[in-house]
């Protein structure tokens, strides 16, 4: 099957990007942040080169990986809060959560000779049958050129809408070719994986993944970024990694807003929600999970969605 890649220029309106991402499951925004990508590569590459090779087939015997990026790279901090990416998170994730969060950060450095990674869905982290609304929105930043030869990410366009047990055939997969400074965004239901690197140069990508704020994060951001480190980050990043509520009554510490851990001299105010959070929760689209049928409810006993919160 021949594919024409879903590539957009960096000035494409967020509404158009979100529509395209929803329809095809992925979008490539070419050269969205070239200077920041170059800076991130310079800051992280010495650490990446010193990292061990993967010790499983999935991690790759010719692939080096580095996590816990933010205290190593100012540019990674800025890419994590890039306004174009967050605008897409707003449109794809906020319908089903009051807050979204940074779920994972990591560099994947494919050396020459790296074999193709097993194709998979990131959404398999959570026990929902496919298809379902997005729980995860990964962003793969190209810190070097991604080519078909050097292991550019393999994707199966449209697979976010496939039945749960369907896997892609070889002709349903294509390579996300893009120059350094570009970003590939895809929803958690899209089949993808690192490609085979048959070139004589490494391929370096940085994954920054976002998820619904009521899910457990893949990378433990609180241990990776304890308060003494998180205090040095931009406020928006602090909140994304978890120093914020995940929703009303979700994620408080000492009965209060977790962001106060980072505020010098802040006093505990015993706040477990805010008016803005409550309003966001009321706007959420509630999801069905499982096959259970509810017992009949008397007409005078119906509850509004969310009325039980805080009980």
mmCIF file of C-alpha atoms in Angstrom:
data_model
loop_
_atom_site.group_PDB
_atom_site.id
_atom_site.type_symbol
_atom_site.label_atom_id
_atom_site.label_comp_id
_atom_site.label_asym_id
_atom_site.label_seq_id
_atom_site.Cartn_x
_atom_site.Cartn_y
_atom_site.Cartn_z
ATOM 1 C CA UNK A 1 0.000 0.000 0.000
ATOM 2 C CA UNK A 2 1.467 3.374 -0.999
ATOM 3 C CA UNK A 3 1.224 6.169 1.554
ATOM 4 C CA UNK A 4 1.406 9.913 1.253
ATOM 5 C CA UNK A 5 2.670 11.036 4.642
ATOM 6 C CA UNK A 6 0.433 13.356 6.663
ATOM 7 C CA UNK A 7 2.896 16.262 6.861
ATOM 8 C CA UNK A 8 1.979 19.833 7.864
ATOM 9 C CA UNK A 9 3.995 23.055 8.020
ATOM 10 C CA UNK A 10 4.610 24.609 11.450
ATOM 11 C CA UNK A 11 2.130 27.465 10.903
ATOM 12 C CA UNK A 12 -0.845 25.134 10.398
ATOM 13 C CA UNK A 13 -3.728 26.170 12.718
ATOM 14 C CA UNK A 14 -4.141 23.924 15.757
ATOM 15 C CA UNK A 15 -7.742 23.127 14.788
ATOM 16 C CA UNK A 16 -6.584 21.736 11.437
ATOM 17 C CA UNK A 17 -3.767 19.750 13.037
ATOM 18 C CA UNK A 18 -6.150 18.252 15.598
ATOM 19 C CA UNK A 19 -8.666 17.285 12.932
ATOM 20 C CA UNK A 20 -5.978 15.628 10.834
ATOM 21 C CA UNK A 21 -4.526 13.848 13.871
ATOM 22 C CA UNK A 22 -7.950 12.545 14.857
ATOM 23 C CA UNK A 23 -8.703 11.265 11.358
ATOM 24 C CA UNK A 24 -5.370 9.643 10.495
ATOM 25 C CA UNK A 25 -4.082 8.874 13.991
ATOM 26 C CA UNK A 26 -0.851 10.805 13.458
ATOM 27 C CA UNK A 27 0.558 14.018 12.042
ATOM 28 C CA UNK A 28 4.114 15.201 11.282
ATOM 29 C CA UNK A 29 4.781 18.898 11.854
ATOM 30 C CA UNK A 30 7.918 19.672 9.878
ATOM 31 C CA UNK A 31 10.705 21.742 11.447
ATOM 32 C CA UNK A 32 8.529 22.988 14.297
ATOM 33 C CA UNK A 33 11.454 23.710 16.672
ATOM 34 C CA UNK A 34 14.783 23.276 14.895
ATOM 35 C CA UNK A 35 16.913 25.339 17.272
ATOM 36 C CA UNK A 36 15.494 23.697 20.398
ATOM 37 C CA UNK A 37 15.962 20.233 18.887
ATOM 38 C CA UNK A 38 19.600 21.044 18.092
ATOM 39 C CA UNK A 39 20.134 22.328 21.634
ATOM 40 C CA UNK A 40 18.488 19.240 23.179
ATOM 41 C CA UNK A 41 20.702 16.982 21.082
ATOM 42 C CA UNK A 42 23.838 18.845 22.185
ATOM 43 C CA UNK A 43 22.785 18.703 25.849
ATOM 44 C CA UNK A 44 21.740 15.049 25.856
ATOM 45 C CA UNK A 45 23.973 13.277 23.365
ATOM 46 C CA UNK A 46 26.986 12.827 25.716
ATOM 47 C CA UNK A 47 24.690 11.123 28.237
ATOM 48 C CA UNK A 48 23.019 9.060 25.526
ATOM 49 C CA UNK A 49 26.347 7.825 24.168
ATOM 50 C CA UNK A 50 27.365 6.739 27.681
ATOM 51 C CA UNK A 51 24.074 4.873 28.224
ATOM 52 C CA UNK A 52 23.946 1.064 28.032
ATOM 53 C CA UNK A 53 22.504 -0.837 25.099
ATOM 54 C CA UNK A 54 19.080 -2.406 25.440
ATOM 55 C CA UNK A 55 18.910 -5.766 27.217
ATOM 56 C CA UNK A 56 15.645 -7.053 25.696
ATOM 57 C CA UNK A 57 14.391 -7.497 22.147
ATOM 58 C CA UNK A 58 11.891 -4.688 22.683
ATOM 59 C CA UNK A 59 14.518 -2.245 23.993
ATOM 60 C CA UNK A 60 16.926 -3.175 21.210
ATOM 61 C CA UNK A 61 20.444 -4.639 21.330
ATOM 62 C CA UNK A 62 21.701 -1.749 19.151
ATOM 63 C CA UNK A 63 19.608 0.986 20.784
ATOM 64 C CA UNK A 64 20.614 3.320 23.601
ATOM 65 C CA UNK A 65 17.953 4.903 25.784
ATOM 66 C CA UNK A 66 17.969 7.768 28.256
ATOM 67 C CA UNK A 67 15.112 8.816 30.537
ATOM 68 C CA UNK A 68 14.641 11.445 33.211
ATOM 69 C CA UNK A 69 15.525 14.221 30.772
ATOM 70 C CA UNK A 70 14.506 17.499 32.333
ATOM 71 C CA UNK A 71 17.324 18.127 34.788
ATOM 72 C CA UNK A 72 19.794 17.343 31.988
ATOM 73 C CA UNK A 73 18.344 19.595 29.281
ATOM 74 C CA UNK A 74 16.784 23.068 29.321
ATOM 75 C CA UNK A 75 15.745 22.521 25.722
ATOM 76 C CA UNK A 76 13.863 19.319 26.639
ATOM 77 C CA UNK A 77 11.975 21.346 29.237
ATOM 78 C CA UNK A 78 10.904 23.825 26.563
ATOM 79 C CA UNK A 79 9.960 21.138 24.056
ATOM 80 C CA UNK A 80 7.774 19.486 26.698
ATOM 81 C CA UNK A 81 5.698 22.665 26.972
ATOM 82 C CA UNK A 82 5.788 23.645 23.296
ATOM 83 C CA UNK A 83 2.550 25.581 22.693
ATOM 84 C CA UNK A 84 1.654 23.747 19.477
ATOM 85 C CA UNK A 85 1.936 20.346 21.146
ATOM 86 C CA UNK A 86 -0.031 21.479 24.207
ATOM 87 C CA UNK A 87 -2.741 22.944 21.957
ATOM 88 C CA UNK A 88 -3.171 19.463 20.486
ATOM 89 C CA UNK A 89 -3.238 17.913 23.967
ATOM 90 C CA UNK A 90 -6.009 20.375 24.818
ATOM 91 C CA UNK A 91 -8.067 19.195 21.869
ATOM 92 C CA UNK A 92 -7.355 15.437 22.032
ATOM 93 C CA UNK A 93 -7.114 14.754 25.777
ATOM 94 C CA UNK A 94 -9.127 17.374 27.652
ATOM 95 C CA UNK A 95 -12.510 16.021 26.532
ATOM 96 C CA UNK A 96 -11.898 13.107 28.940
ATOM 97 C CA UNK A 97 -9.988 14.669 31.819
ATOM 98 C CA UNK A 98 -9.851 17.874 33.822
ATOM 99 C CA UNK A 99 -6.043 17.962 33.514
ATOM 100 C CA UNK A 100 -3.567 16.043 31.368
ATOM 101 C CA UNK A 101 -0.019 15.212 32.413
ATOM 102 C CA UNK A 102 3.463 14.412 31.128
ATOM 103 C CA UNK A 103 3.527 10.624 31.066
ATOM 104 C CA UNK A 104 7.018 9.776 29.809
ATOM 105 C CA UNK A 105 10.251 11.381 28.650
ATOM 106 C CA UNK A 106 13.045 9.551 26.900
ATOM 107 C CA UNK A 107 15.620 9.511 24.118
ATOM 108 C CA UNK A 108 15.812 6.580 21.674
ATOM 109 C CA UNK A 109 19.182 6.474 19.911
ATOM 110 C CA UNK A 110 19.263 3.809 17.169
ATOM 111 C CA UNK A 111 22.807 2.830 16.212
ATOM 112 C CA UNK A 112 23.680 1.417 12.787
ATOM 113 C CA UNK A 113 22.596 -2.206 12.723
ATOM 114 C CA UNK A 114 19.589 -1.674 15.016
ATOM 115 C CA UNK A 115 16.770 -4.071 14.162
ATOM 116 C CA UNK A 116 13.134 -3.074 13.803
ATOM 117 C CA UNK A 117 11.288 -2.837 17.090
ATOM 118 C CA UNK A 118 8.209 -4.968 17.665
ATOM 119 C CA UNK A 119 5.259 -2.931 16.466
ATOM 120 C CA UNK A 120 2.889 -2.030 19.294
ATOM 121 C CA UNK A 121 0.363 0.408 20.695
ATOM 122 C CA UNK A 122 1.399 2.695 23.569
ATOM 123 C CA UNK A 123 -2.218 2.527 24.725
ATOM 124 C CA UNK A 124 -1.615 -1.102 25.759
ATOM 125 C CA UNK A 125 -0.322 0.290 29.055
ATOM 126 C CA UNK A 126 -3.952 0.521 30.168
ATOM 127 C CA UNK A 127 -6.622 -2.228 30.001
ATOM 128 C CA UNK A 128 -9.044 -0.619 27.547
ATOM 129 C CA UNK A 129 -10.216 -2.456 24.441
ATOM 130 C CA UNK A 130 -9.584 -0.717 21.141
ATOM 131 C CA UNK A 131 -10.850 1.395 19.600
ATOM 132 C CA UNK A 132 -11.434 3.958 22.330
ATOM 133 C CA UNK A 133 -10.888 7.706 22.840
ATOM 134 C CA UNK A 134 -7.238 8.743 23.220
ATOM 135 C CA UNK A 135 -5.676 8.077 26.622
ATOM 136 C CA UNK A 136 -2.157 8.963 25.444
ATOM 137 C CA UNK A 137 -0.721 11.469 22.959
ATOM 138 C CA UNK A 138 2.976 10.771 22.290
ATOM 139 C CA UNK A 139 5.225 13.333 20.596
ATOM 140 C CA UNK A 140 8.410 12.000 18.962
ATOM 141 C CA UNK A 141 10.842 14.854 18.299
ATOM 142 C CA UNK A 142 13.473 14.276 15.631
ATOM 143 C CA UNK A 143 16.809 15.317 17.161
ATOM 144 C CA UNK A 144 18.451 14.060 13.965
ATOM 145 C CA UNK A 145 17.002 13.480 10.518
ATOM 146 C CA UNK A 146 14.571 10.532 10.413
ATOM 147 C CA UNK A 147 14.904 8.560 7.171
ATOM 148 C CA UNK A 148 13.561 5.245 6.005
ATOM 149 C CA UNK A 149 17.117 3.878 6.030
ATOM 150 C CA UNK A 150 18.178 4.990 9.526
ATOM 151 C CA UNK A 151 15.159 3.706 11.450
ATOM 152 C CA UNK A 152 12.552 6.452 11.198
ATOM 153 C CA UNK A 153 9.538 5.501 13.335
ATOM 154 C CA UNK A 154 7.246 2.952 11.670
ATOM 155 C CA UNK A 155 3.532 3.782 11.857
ATOM 156 C CA UNK A 156 0.278 2.217 10.663
ATOM 157 C CA UNK A 157 -1.956 5.157 9.666
ATOM 158 C CA UNK A 158 -5.557 4.848 10.773
ATOM 159 C CA UNK A 159 -4.880 1.932 13.119
ATOM 160 C CA UNK A 160 -6.313 3.875 16.078
ATOM 161 C CA UNK A 161 -9.752 2.895 14.752
ATOM 162 C CA UNK A 162 -9.039 -0.804 14.165
ATOM 163 C CA UNK A 163 -10.649 -3.627 16.099
ATOM 164 C CA UNK A 164 -8.869 -4.757 19.249
ATOM 165 C CA UNK A 165 -7.321 -7.920 17.837
ATOM 166 C CA UNK A 166 -6.266 -6.620 14.428
ATOM 167 C CA UNK A 167 -2.545 -6.232 13.709
ATOM 168 C CA UNK A 168 -1.063 -4.431 10.682
ATOM 169 C CA UNK A 169 0.317 -6.242 7.694
ATOM 170 C CA UNK A 170 3.617 -5.128 6.168
ATOM 171 C CA UNK A 171 1.892 -3.073 3.470
ATOM 172 C CA UNK A 172 -0.110 -1.137 6.099
ATOM 173 C CA UNK A 173 3.042 0.304 7.729
ATOM 174 C CA UNK A 174 5.075 3.291 6.573
ATOM 175 C CA UNK A 175 8.108 5.228 7.814
ATOM 176 C CA UNK A 176 7.749 8.663 9.442
ATOM 177 C CA UNK A 177 10.418 10.459 7.432
ATOM 178 C CA UNK A 178 11.141 13.971 8.746
ATOM 179 C CA UNK A 179 14.053 16.388 9.139
ATOM 180 C CA UNK A 180 15.597 17.272 12.502
ATOM 181 C CA UNK A 181 13.469 19.692 14.488
ATOM 182 C CA UNK A 182 10.228 18.096 13.310
ATOM 183 C CA UNK A 183 7.767 16.259 15.545
ATOM 184 C CA UNK A 184 5.602 13.199 14.970
ATOM 185 C CA UNK A 185 2.434 13.119 17.077
ATOM 186 C CA UNK A 186 0.194 10.062 17.217
ATOM 187 C CA UNK A 187 -2.551 8.752 19.453
ATOM 188 C CA UNK A 188 -2.073 5.805 21.782
ATOM 189 C CA UNK A 189 -4.086 3.481 19.555
ATOM 190 C CA UNK A 190 -1.722 3.769 16.578
ATOM 191 C CA UNK A 191 0.561 0.820 15.880
ATOM 192 C CA UNK A 192 4.167 1.987 15.646
ATOM 193 C CA UNK A 193 7.753 1.035 16.452
ATOM 194 C CA UNK A 194 11.341 2.011 15.831
ATOM 195 C CA UNK A 195 12.538 1.082 12.357
ATOM 196 C CA UNK A 196 15.588 -0.875 11.236
ATOM 197 C CA UNK A 197 18.739 1.237 10.981
ATOM 198 C CA UNK A 198 20.507 0.026 7.853
ATOM 199 C CA UNK A 199 22.354 3.342 7.404
ATOM 200 C CA UNK A 200 25.827 4.268 8.638
ATOM 201 C CA UNK A 201 24.568 7.018 10.974
ATOM 202 C CA UNK A 202 22.589 6.918 14.217
ATOM 203 C CA UNK A 203 19.004 8.076 14.490
ATOM 204 C CA UNK A 204 18.163 10.114 17.596
ATOM 205 C CA UNK A 205 14.600 10.801 18.714
ATOM 206 C CA UNK A 206 13.155 12.253 21.903
ATOM 207 C CA UNK A 207 9.770 10.991 23.057
ATOM 208 C CA UNK A 208 7.600 13.234 25.229
ATOM 209 C CA UNK A 209 4.310 11.528 25.970
ATOM 210 C CA UNK A 210 1.153 13.037 27.458
ATOM 211 C CA UNK A 211 -1.779 11.228 29.057
ATOM 212 C CA UNK A 212 -5.086 11.741 30.835
ATOM 213 C CA UNK A 213 -4.446 13.125 34.301
ATOM 214 C CA UNK A 214 -6.273 10.313 36.110
ATOM 215 C CA UNK A 215 -3.966 7.573 34.792
ATOM 216 C CA UNK A 216 -0.762 6.317 36.436
ATOM 217 C CA UNK A 217 2.252 7.809 34.650
ATOM 218 C CA UNK A 218 4.523 5.420 32.742
ATOM 219 C CA UNK A 219 7.654 7.168 34.028
ATOM 220 C CA UNK A 220 7.491 7.981 37.733
ATOM 221 C CA UNK A 221 7.823 11.733 37.437
ATOM 222 C CA UNK A 222 7.830 12.410 41.179
ATOM 223 C CA UNK A 223 10.913 10.257 41.800
ATOM 224 C CA UNK A 224 12.594 11.435 38.590
ATOM 225 C CA UNK A 225 11.865 15.081 39.443
ATOM 226 C CA UNK A 226 11.711 15.533 43.230
ATOM 227 C CA UNK A 227 10.719 18.967 44.579
ATOM 228 C CA UNK A 228 14.280 20.293 44.851
ATOM 229 C CA UNK A 229 14.727 19.723 41.097
ATOM 230 C CA UNK A 230 11.195 20.572 40.019
ATOM 231 C CA UNK A 231 11.517 23.998 41.681
ATOM 232 C CA UNK A 232 13.979 24.957 38.935
ATOM 233 C CA UNK A 233 11.596 24.087 36.072
ATOM 234 C CA UNK A 234 9.107 26.379 34.312
ATOM 235 C CA UNK A 235 5.769 26.509 36.107
ATOM 236 C CA UNK A 236 3.895 24.857 33.209
ATOM 237 C CA UNK A 237 6.296 21.913 33.252
ATOM 238 C CA UNK A 238 6.028 21.592 37.049
ATOM 239 C CA UNK A 239 2.292 21.172 36.699
ATOM 240 C CA UNK A 240 2.580 18.784 33.755
ATOM 241 C CA UNK A 241 4.840 16.351 35.605
ATOM 242 C CA UNK A 242 2.399 16.154 38.520
ATOM 243 C CA UNK A 243 2.814 19.120 40.846
ATOM 244 C CA UNK A 244 -0.830 19.957 40.260
ATOM 245 C CA UNK A 245 -4.218 18.348 40.733
ATOM 246 C CA UNK A 246 -5.160 15.639 38.250
ATOM 247 C CA UNK A 247 -8.794 16.611 38.740
ATOM 248 C CA UNK A 248 -11.105 17.481 41.628
ATOM 249 C CA UNK A 249 -9.922 15.665 44.762
ATOM 250 C CA UNK A 250 -7.254 13.862 42.727
ATOM 251 C CA UNK A 251 -3.566 14.094 43.589
ATOM 252 C CA UNK A 252 -3.605 16.273 46.697
ATOM 253 C CA UNK A 253 -0.809 16.088 49.285
ATOM 254 C CA UNK A 254 -1.239 16.929 52.976
ATOM 255 C CA UNK A 255 -4.836 17.669 52.028
ATOM 256 C CA UNK A 256 -3.755 20.504 49.732
ATOM 257 C CA UNK A 257 -2.592 21.546 46.259
ATOM 258 C CA UNK A 258 0.675 19.687 45.451
ATOM 259 C CA UNK A 259 2.076 22.758 43.694
ATOM 260 C CA UNK A 260 2.487 24.393 47.097
ATOM 261 C CA UNK A 261 5.408 22.058 47.725
ATOM 262 C CA UNK A 262 7.329 24.205 45.228
ATOM 263 C CA UNK A 263 6.189 27.598 46.516
ATOM 264 C CA UNK A 264 8.572 29.172 49.005
ATOM 265 C CA UNK A 265 6.810 30.045 52.269
ATOM 266 C CA UNK A 266 3.434 28.793 51.058
ATOM 267 C CA UNK A 267 0.986 27.850 53.796
ATOM 268 C CA UNK A 268 -1.316 24.859 53.656
ATOM 269 C CA UNK A 269 -4.807 25.994 52.628
ATOM 270 C CA UNK A 270 -6.602 22.621 52.796
ATOM 271 C CA UNK A 271 -7.800 22.920 49.194
ATOM 272 C CA UNK A 272 -8.494 19.641 47.407
ATOM 273 C CA UNK A 273 -10.134 21.185 44.350
ATOM 274 C CA UNK A 274 -10.782 24.581 42.744
ATOM 275 C CA UNK A 275 -13.689 26.191 40.936
ATOM 276 C CA UNK A 276 -11.789 25.874 37.641
ATOM 277 C CA UNK A 277 -11.189 22.153 38.212
ATOM 278 C CA UNK A 278 -14.807 21.560 39.119
ATOM 279 C CA UNK A 279 -15.917 23.352 35.962
ATOM 280 C CA UNK A 280 -13.495 21.318 33.828
ATOM 281 C CA UNK A 281 -14.781 18.080 35.373
ATOM 282 C CA UNK A 282 -18.361 19.038 34.580
ATOM 283 C CA UNK A 283 -17.374 19.508 30.917
ATOM 284 C CA UNK A 284 -15.760 16.058 30.629
ATOM 285 C CA UNK A 285 -17.294 13.312 28.509
ATOM 286 C CA UNK A 286 -17.710 10.366 30.858
ATOM 287 C CA UNK A 287 -16.525 7.011 29.533
ATOM 288 C CA UNK A 288 -18.060 3.559 29.816
ATOM 289 C CA UNK A 289 -15.691 0.847 31.023
ATOM 290 C CA UNK A 290 -16.581 -2.831 31.084
ATOM 291 C CA UNK A 291 -19.778 -4.651 30.207
ATOM 292 C CA UNK A 292 -21.697 -4.374 33.452
ATOM 293 C CA UNK A 293 -25.341 -3.310 33.248
ATOM 294 C CA UNK A 294 -26.598 -0.973 35.992
ATOM 295 C CA UNK A 295 -29.425 -1.928 38.324
ATOM 296 C CA UNK A 296 -32.668 -0.047 37.652
ATOM 297 C CA UNK A 297 -32.645 3.373 39.304
ATOM 298 C CA UNK A 298 -35.825 4.977 40.691
ATOM 299 C CA UNK A 299 -36.532 8.209 38.833
ATOM 300 C CA UNK A 300 -36.297 10.278 42.027
ATOM 301 C CA UNK A 301 -32.850 8.947 42.902
ATOM 302 C CA UNK A 302 -30.848 9.953 39.818
ATOM 303 C CA UNK A 303 -27.548 11.710 40.441
ATOM 304 C CA UNK A 304 -25.909 14.235 38.186
ATOM 305 C CA UNK A 305 -22.520 13.232 36.809
ATOM 306 C CA UNK A 306 -19.926 14.159 39.409
ATOM 307 C CA UNK A 307 -22.400 14.837 42.216
ATOM 308 C CA UNK A 308 -20.693 12.221 44.358
ATOM 309 C CA UNK A 309 -17.250 13.852 44.164
ATOM 310 C CA UNK A 310 -15.769 14.486 47.572
ATOM 311 C CA UNK A 311 -18.059 12.122 49.404
#
